[in-house]
Amino acid sequence: MDIRNYILNYVASRPKLAPFVIQALVQVIAKITKLGWFDVQKDQLIFRDILADVKKFLQGTVDHCVIGVMILSELTQEMNFVDYSRPSSKHRKIATSFRDTTLKEILMLACSLLKEILAKPLSLQDQQQQNLAMHLLKLVLNCLNYDFIGSSADESADDLCTVQIPANWRSIFLEPETLDLFFDLYHSLPSMLSQLALSCLVQFASTRRSLFSNPERAKYLGNLIKGVKRILKNPQGLSDPGNYHEFCRFLARLKTNYQLGELVVVEDYPEVIRLIASFTITSLQHWEFAPNSVHYLLTLWQRMVASVPFVKSSEPHLLDTYAPEITMAYITSRLESVPMVIRDGLDDPLDDTATVFQQLEQLCTVSRCEYEKTCALLVQLFDQNAQNYQKLLQTSCRNPLAIPIQEGRLAWLVYLVGTVVGGRLTYTSTDEHDAMDGELSCRVFQLISLMDAQLPRSSNEKVELAVLWFLDQFRKTYVGDQLQRTSKVYARMSEVLGITDDNQVLETFMAKIVTNLKYWGQCEPVISRTLQFLNDLSVGYILLKKLVKIDAVKFMLQNHTSKHFPFLGVNNNYSLSDLRCRTTFYTALTRLLMVDLGEDEDEFENFMLPLTASFETLAQIFNSSFKQEEAKRMLIGLARDLRGIAFALNTKTSYTMLFDWIYPSYLPMLQRAIELWYREPACTTPILKVMAEMMQNRSQRLNFDVSSPNGILLFREASKMICTYGNQILSLGTLSKDQVYPLKLKGISICYSALRSALCGNYVSFGVFKLYGDNHFDNVLQAFVKMLLSVSHSDLLQYRKLSQSYYPLLESLTQDHMSFITSLEPRVLMYIFTSISEGLTAFDTIVSSSCCASLDYIVTYLFKHIAKEGKKPLRCREVSQDGQRLLHFMQQNSEVLQQMMSILMNTIIFEDCRNQWSVSRPLLGLILLNEKYFDELRAGLINSQPADKQEVLNQCFRNLMEGVEQNLLIKNRDRFTQNMSVFRRDMAETLRCEGVSESSNLEMMS
């Protein structure tokens, strides 16, 4: 309190301090106020008088007034900020209390000050006044952005936002003067400040519907629409990009929170929708100005058109007039942008595919309104541009830019046709619409033939990418299960192209895929998109049965070599990262092979011939001159191919064929590569991933016959590779922060993932290794420990892939290999327990659930050991020694389990526990092992509460252990889990009541 008062006095006596100093001091005031919000002195909540202190600033000079507003603004922001290092329930209690006691008064104060500013003639030169206006608008915005109900809405989900204004704020929102104030501020203030006024209006437009009765909502919407009309009739301010962007957001929010039926009955609707349409068309035509804002305008029109079938009002919605104009403006503006992009070297919108696809998705809904007009326009433009393109190809044009411009336009048209064809899924379609889709699709298929005929002399990457987008949209809409056999789309296509059904379309698809793979080997984006398309085709069983009958597919299965498909080559024209697409290629190809493979080993051998030849070449290179770079590239390519093949082989028969092919002939080469190039993750990562994939017992494919040693042989090879990699990688020493993940941690995470697959795959009997003196299992476990100790605890949780491989691996080890855990040195055990302790509070439920399971297995092992020792039966001395070692460690470090009990209790009582069942399992064992500490925790919590709550809390704890026995049998665990669910609910209700000592209670178990 003294610190806060000192800082308040300090800034009051020095209002001319540098802005960054004032900002820092204001932040300290806000943080102290939040931390002390529930603190009491002499029965007074001493930190809640902040508003009275600030009002003294507001009565001073303009500089003092600015500081006062800054304090309120920062305080509002701080109260809304979730600090994930502190209990979330504590934050919600403070935030809710601040909302209920202070926030409304702050908003009203800010609005009254803004009215005073607006009443005076605002001089553009008066920097102080402008500064005050800016901070006041920011304060209002912070108030309206407050997380009123604790939803912690994702800020990126901007278009879904509804502001949950409290019911006691209704009076502010029902006054028309409130909205008028911000519209007046927009028109009066300079652009930098008017943008903030619009941001506030965006939040006003997003106010929850249930705040108003129906007549009140209609009146409120009418005032918003009047404001829109006023802005659009005086559009000078919209020339500023900031204002323009906020106004587009404002328009989108209108349709988010109000139904089309409510909008059409507004008095000014016909004029306003005309103005909005005109504004949208102008915006689309000036495509280079604020391109990110167009998203909001298209969102508005998309939602308006999507709502048309549900409008019951007799008032005309006029969308059948304006939606085709919007569609036309988008299409023509995109075509007109092409010459400017190519001639003037501007940024091409097509390069930003994420934005283009998002806009096209919105447009497909709008374009289906008056679909006949959309199709007629696209047919006319497509014919015109295709004819111009053909003429340019047939004549020697002197203008070198003419062909690229024409190809750019065709790329846009193909994207647009794909969009409207894909739009069939999202709108009630008719036979006439399907026939129109056929008209448009014919033109694209004809263009494909024309473009492919030019290869390899001339080509255009953007057109190819657009064609692949179209083919994918056509596949989703008209090929496969959802197709009606009588679809009119094929009527026109059979006349023009001779394509009568989806079988012939699939032939066209495959011919295009083969052409792309042959001629576009140097272009990674086209190859990548083509292979993704092939992969999508190869997923469904019905399509697979049709595809394997196609000649192009048979050709690919028999000729997958670099001679026919250059992207499979390993020359220096390709970067190492480009080789990644080979995995996708071989996954799809192997799925196609699997359809008719059965038990035909000869067919599998023939399919693997290109890889066999590559491995034989590699063996010669290793044994002779050893050209490192060539060998490395070949090996990386082979590793990526093998991973794709292994991923697709999901049956025991087919997997066995692969294993017999690769072992023992070729696995040693992969081992050798790990030894040689362990410093190069571009080489080691694909090889380790192949091994990790082969260890996966997906669909029980690794359940070899009882007479087969293959499971053990496979594990031995994996063990060698992991040990080799682990020992080599540790020789790298200390790595810099930016190198530690790619050079070391990524490989370690793959090794852990492979080891975990082996441990839980049920295809290796690990007891056999010790029985026969085979040290492969012991070696790999020691490698696990060495690699683990080289990783810091912070890195374990910071890198998601590492934490998601380490913690499930630890769960498998504690479940089935506790003898290994108990044999570890105390420092290793301490490392593992610390990692579990830190993982219990992780946000990733995979991590926290694995930690709970690991802890449960350890606690259960300890509990059983103590129970057996108590009975003193004649047990194997060795087993007893294992348990004794662990028990001795726990007695030496009793705080380890105590701390974990505190964390779990804290999670159950105070946190948003997303995996309640997982948390309950180890908690029972911890309580039974350490009842004294549990009683201390319970007493600490209960005694810190007001006297009137203590008996209720006592009863909650009694209910938690009611009917729970002193054992860890499943029936007893389930009883405890049920009790805990009730306990959690009762505790939340008891502690939810507003109380004085809550702030300290929440820290008691941290």
PDB file of C-alpha atoms in Angstrom, residues 8-16 22 26 53-72 113 128 131-132 135:
ATOM      1  CA  LEU A   8       0.738   8.000  -6.967  1.00  0.00           C
ATOM      2  CA  ASN A   9       2.219  10.984  -5.155  1.00  0.00           C
ATOM      3  CA  TYR A  10       5.377  10.806  -7.280  1.00  0.00           C
ATOM      4  CA  VAL A  11       3.529  10.972 -10.631  1.00  0.00           C
ATOM      5  CA  ALA A  12       1.144  13.623  -9.262  1.00  0.00           C
ATOM      6  CA  SER A  13       4.083  15.879  -8.396  1.00  0.00           C
ATOM      7  CA  ARG A  14       5.903  15.189 -11.712  1.00  0.00           C
ATOM      8  CA  PRO A  15       3.279  15.123 -14.490  1.00  0.00           C
ATOM      9  CA  LYS A  16       5.882  16.105 -17.137  1.00  0.00           C
ATOM     10  CA  ILE A  22       4.871   7.314 -16.591  1.00  0.00           C
ATOM     11  CA  VAL A  26       1.273   3.216 -14.036  1.00  0.00           C
ATOM     12  CA  ASP A  53      -7.455   8.497  -5.885  1.00  0.00           C
ATOM     13  CA  VAL A  54      -7.720   8.774  -9.680  1.00  0.00           C
ATOM     14  CA  LYS A  55     -10.555  11.313  -9.505  1.00  0.00           C
ATOM     15  CA  LYS A  56      -8.115  13.687  -7.803  1.00  0.00           C
ATOM     16  CA  PHE A  57      -5.958  13.473 -10.936  1.00  0.00           C
ATOM     17  CA  LEU A  58      -8.972  14.174 -13.157  1.00  0.00           C
ATOM     18  CA  GLN A  59      -9.621  17.466 -11.333  1.00  0.00           C
ATOM     19  CA  GLY A  60      -6.096  18.749 -12.060  1.00  0.00           C
ATOM     20  CA  THR A  61      -4.363  19.937 -15.238  1.00  0.00           C
ATOM     21  CA  VAL A  62      -4.687  18.168 -18.604  1.00  0.00           C
ATOM     22  CA  ASP A  63      -1.409  16.333 -17.893  1.00  0.00           C
ATOM     23  CA  HIS A  64      -2.792  15.100 -14.563  1.00  0.00           C
ATOM     24  CA  CYS A  65      -6.013  14.135 -16.276  1.00  0.00           C
ATOM     25  CA  VAL A  66      -4.076  12.061 -18.852  1.00  0.00           C
ATOM     26  CA  ILE A  67      -2.184  10.255 -16.063  1.00  0.00           C
ATOM     27  CA  GLY A  68      -5.469   9.494 -14.255  1.00  0.00           C
ATOM     28  CA  VAL A  69      -6.994   8.030 -17.425  1.00  0.00           C
ATOM     29  CA  MET A  70      -3.814   6.013 -18.068  1.00  0.00           C
ATOM     30  CA  ILE A  71      -4.052   4.507 -14.572  1.00  0.00           C
ATOM     31  CA  LEU A  72      -7.676   3.435 -15.138  1.00  0.00           C
ATOM     32  CA  LEU A 113     -15.119  13.070 -20.117  1.00  0.00           C
ATOM     33  CA  GLN A 128      -2.591  17.718 -24.946  1.00  0.00           C
ATOM     34  CA  ASN A 131      -3.551  12.924 -26.099  1.00  0.00           C
ATOM     35  CA  LEU A 132      -6.354  12.973 -23.519  1.00  0.00           C
ATOM     36  CA  HIS A 135      -6.279   7.696 -23.768  1.00  0.00           C
TER      37      HIS A 135
END
